[in-house]
Structure formats: C-alpha cells, structure tokens
Coordinates of C-alpha atoms in Angstrom, one line a residue:
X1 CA 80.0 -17.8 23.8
X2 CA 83.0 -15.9 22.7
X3 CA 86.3 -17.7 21.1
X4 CA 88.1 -17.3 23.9
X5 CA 85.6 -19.3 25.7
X6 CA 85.4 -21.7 22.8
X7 CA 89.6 -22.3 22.9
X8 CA 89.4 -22.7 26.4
X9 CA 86.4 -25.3 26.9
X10 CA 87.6 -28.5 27.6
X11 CA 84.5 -30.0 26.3
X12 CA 85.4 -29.0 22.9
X13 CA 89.8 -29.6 23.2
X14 CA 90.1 -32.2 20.8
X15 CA 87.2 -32.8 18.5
X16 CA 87.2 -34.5 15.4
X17 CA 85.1 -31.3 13.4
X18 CA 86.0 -27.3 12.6
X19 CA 84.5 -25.3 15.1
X20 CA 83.4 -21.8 14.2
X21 CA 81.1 -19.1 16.1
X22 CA 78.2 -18.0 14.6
X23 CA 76.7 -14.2 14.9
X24 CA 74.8 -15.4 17.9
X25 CA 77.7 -16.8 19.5
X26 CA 76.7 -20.4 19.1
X27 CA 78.8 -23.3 18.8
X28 CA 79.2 -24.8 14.4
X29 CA 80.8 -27.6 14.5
X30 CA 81.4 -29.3 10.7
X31 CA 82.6 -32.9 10.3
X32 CA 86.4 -32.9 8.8
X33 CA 87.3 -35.8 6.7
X34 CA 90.6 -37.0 4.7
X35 CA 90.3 -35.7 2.0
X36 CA 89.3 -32.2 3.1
X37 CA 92.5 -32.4 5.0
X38 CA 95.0 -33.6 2.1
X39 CA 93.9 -30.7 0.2
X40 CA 94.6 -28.2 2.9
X41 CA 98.0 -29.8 3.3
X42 CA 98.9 -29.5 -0.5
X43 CA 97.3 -25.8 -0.8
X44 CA 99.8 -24.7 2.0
X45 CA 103.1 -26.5 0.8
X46 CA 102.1 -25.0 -2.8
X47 CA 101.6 -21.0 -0.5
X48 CA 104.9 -21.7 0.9
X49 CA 106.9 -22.7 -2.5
X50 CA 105.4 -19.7 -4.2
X51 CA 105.8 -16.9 -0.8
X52 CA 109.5 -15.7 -1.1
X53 CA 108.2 -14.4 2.7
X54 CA 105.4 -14.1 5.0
X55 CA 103.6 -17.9 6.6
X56 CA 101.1 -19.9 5.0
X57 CA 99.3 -22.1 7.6
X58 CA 96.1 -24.1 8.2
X59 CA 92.7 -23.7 10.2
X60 CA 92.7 -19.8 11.6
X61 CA 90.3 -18.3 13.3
X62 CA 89.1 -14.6 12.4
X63 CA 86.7 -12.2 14.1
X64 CA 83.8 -11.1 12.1
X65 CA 80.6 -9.1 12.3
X66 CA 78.7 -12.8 11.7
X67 CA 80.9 -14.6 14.6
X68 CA 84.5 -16.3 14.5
X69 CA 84.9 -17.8 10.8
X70 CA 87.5 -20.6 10.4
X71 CA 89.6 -20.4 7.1
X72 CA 91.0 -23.7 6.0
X73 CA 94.1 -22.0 5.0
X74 CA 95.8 -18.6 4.7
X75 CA 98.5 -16.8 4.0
X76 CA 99.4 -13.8 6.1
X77 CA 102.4 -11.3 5.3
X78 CA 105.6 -10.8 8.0
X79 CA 104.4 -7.8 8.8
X80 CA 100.8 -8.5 9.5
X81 CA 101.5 -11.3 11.5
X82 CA 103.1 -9.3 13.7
X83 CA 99.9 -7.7 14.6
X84 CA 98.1 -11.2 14.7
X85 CA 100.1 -13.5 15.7
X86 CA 99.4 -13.9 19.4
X87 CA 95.5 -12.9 19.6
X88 CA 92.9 -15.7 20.0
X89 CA 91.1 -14.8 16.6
X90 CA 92.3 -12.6 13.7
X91 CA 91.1 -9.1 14.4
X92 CA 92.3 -8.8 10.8
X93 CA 92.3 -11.0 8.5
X94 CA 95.4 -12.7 6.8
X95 CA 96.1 -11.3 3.3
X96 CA 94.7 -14.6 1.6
X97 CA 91.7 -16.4 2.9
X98 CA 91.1 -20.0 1.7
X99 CA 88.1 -22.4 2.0
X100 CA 88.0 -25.6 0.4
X101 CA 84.6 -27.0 -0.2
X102 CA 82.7 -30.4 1.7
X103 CA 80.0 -32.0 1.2
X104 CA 78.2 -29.7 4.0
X105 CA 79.1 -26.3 2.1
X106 CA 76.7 -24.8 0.7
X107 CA 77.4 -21.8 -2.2
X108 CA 75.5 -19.5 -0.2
X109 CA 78.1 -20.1 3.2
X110 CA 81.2 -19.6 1.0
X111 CA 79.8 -16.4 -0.9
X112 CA 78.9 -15.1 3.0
X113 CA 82.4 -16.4 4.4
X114 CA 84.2 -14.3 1.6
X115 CA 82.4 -11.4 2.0
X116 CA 83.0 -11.7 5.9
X117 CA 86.8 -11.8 5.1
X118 CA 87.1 -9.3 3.0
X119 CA 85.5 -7.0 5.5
X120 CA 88.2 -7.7 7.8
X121 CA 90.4 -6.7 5.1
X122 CA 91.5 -9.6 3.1
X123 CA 92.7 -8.6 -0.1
X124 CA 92.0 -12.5 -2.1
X125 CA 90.0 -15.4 -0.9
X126 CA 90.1 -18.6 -3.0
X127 CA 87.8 -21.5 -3.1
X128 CA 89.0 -25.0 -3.7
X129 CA 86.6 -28.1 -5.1
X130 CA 86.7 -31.5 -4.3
X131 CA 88.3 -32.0 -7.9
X132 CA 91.3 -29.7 -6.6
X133 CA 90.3 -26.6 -8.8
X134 CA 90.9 -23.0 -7.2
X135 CA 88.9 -19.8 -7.8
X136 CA 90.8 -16.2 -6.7
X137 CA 88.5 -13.4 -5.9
X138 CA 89.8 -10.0 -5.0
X139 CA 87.0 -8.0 -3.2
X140 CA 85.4 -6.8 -6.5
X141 CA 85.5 -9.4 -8.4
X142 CA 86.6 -13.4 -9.7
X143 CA 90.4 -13.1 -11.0
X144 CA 91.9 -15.3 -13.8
X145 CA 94.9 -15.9 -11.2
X146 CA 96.0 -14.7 -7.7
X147 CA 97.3 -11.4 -7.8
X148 CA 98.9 -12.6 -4.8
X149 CA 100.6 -15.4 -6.0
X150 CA 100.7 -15.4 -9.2
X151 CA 102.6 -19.0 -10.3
X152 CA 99.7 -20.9 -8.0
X153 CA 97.9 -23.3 -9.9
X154 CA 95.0 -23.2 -10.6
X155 CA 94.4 -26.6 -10.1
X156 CA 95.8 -29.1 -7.2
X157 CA 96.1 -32.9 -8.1
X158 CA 94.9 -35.2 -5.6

C-alpha cells in the first residue's frame, strides 16, 4: 500500500491506533492510550506558547525511505508549510519532529524514526518519556536544549 491508499481505506477511517507504513508498504498499527495522548496535547500548547510563528500540531504523516513515519507532534515553520500543507504525507519533514515513548517503543524504533526524519531534513527531533522528560537532538548530536525553541522545558508535568 501507499498512504494515499491507507487515508482513503475505509477499513482503516476511524481506528483507535497510529497507523504508519512500513518500507514494504505494510500496514503498523500501535495501540494509542490516554496518557500518550495528554502528553502530545501539552507538548503542542507548550510549541505554540514558545513559536512567535509557524504551527505546532499533532500526528503527521512523513514520507521516508523506510515507509510513512507518523510523528506525535511537530512543529513546522510558515514558510515550509506552505510547501506541505496540502500533500497526503510530508515530502519534507516539519522543522521539529517529536515522538513520545509507549510501552510498545522500542530504543531501537526511535533511534531509526529520528534518523528517518532527519533525512527528510528535520533540523531537531525530541523524544518525550512517560515521566514527561524531553531529549533535543539536532542531526549530529543530543543538545542540552532545543535550538529551536529554546525556553521549552525540558520536562512536562503530567
């Protein structure tokens, strides 16, 4: 399958679970739960205190080499939303890529899932842990803050 045949599926309109493509083009679905959500809710109010511009918003879809990958959140400047905002999956990805870690995660999927998004040419992707704490990476290395964003916490209370 592609994505566009994945959004247009009405099989799969309406599931309870992230769906995401894998390089083969088959079907991941991962089980979403409360909590998971809370925390992607308070990481984009926090992106959109902080951004004197540009949209912070939840559960987008970007093309990679390995499939469609699903961040939990992003943030994506004015001006490159203009090139993404109507396409079916990112063709680039937004500036900041965010995953926050379930119980199904493994460290190996989030270390593949942020190398994926930098290749489309993310320039941070953070990691939030069930305890709220956030990691920044820029493509070379683990930052102290977001360059990005630099008054986001560093941790979320939940």
């Amino acid at each position: 399958m592609n994505w566009q045949e994945v959004c247009a599926n009405p099989n799969l309109k309406n599931l309870p679970f992230k769906i995401e493509l894998n390089e083969y083009g088959q079907v991941v679905m991962s089980p979403m739960k409360v909590f998971h959500s809370l925390l992607q809710g308070k990481i984009e109010k926090l992106l959109s205190r902080c951004a004197n511009s540009g949209e912070a918003f939840p559960e987008c879809a970007i093309h990679t080499s390995k499939g469609t990958k699903v961040a939990d959140v992003v943030w994506v400047s004015d001006e490159r939303l203009q090139q993404i905002k109507h396409e079916a999956e990112c063709s680039i990805a937004p500036e900041i890529c965010i995953e926050v870690l379930s119980d199904s995660n493994t460290e190996k999927e989030m270390l593949e899932k942020r190398q994926l998004y930098f290749q489309q040419q993310a320039k941070e992707f953070w990691l939030c842990d069930q305890q709220g704490n956030v990691r920044f990476f820029n493509p070379q290395t683990e930052l102290l803050h977001s360059e990005l964003m630099r008054q986001f916490p560093k941790h979320i209370d939940v």
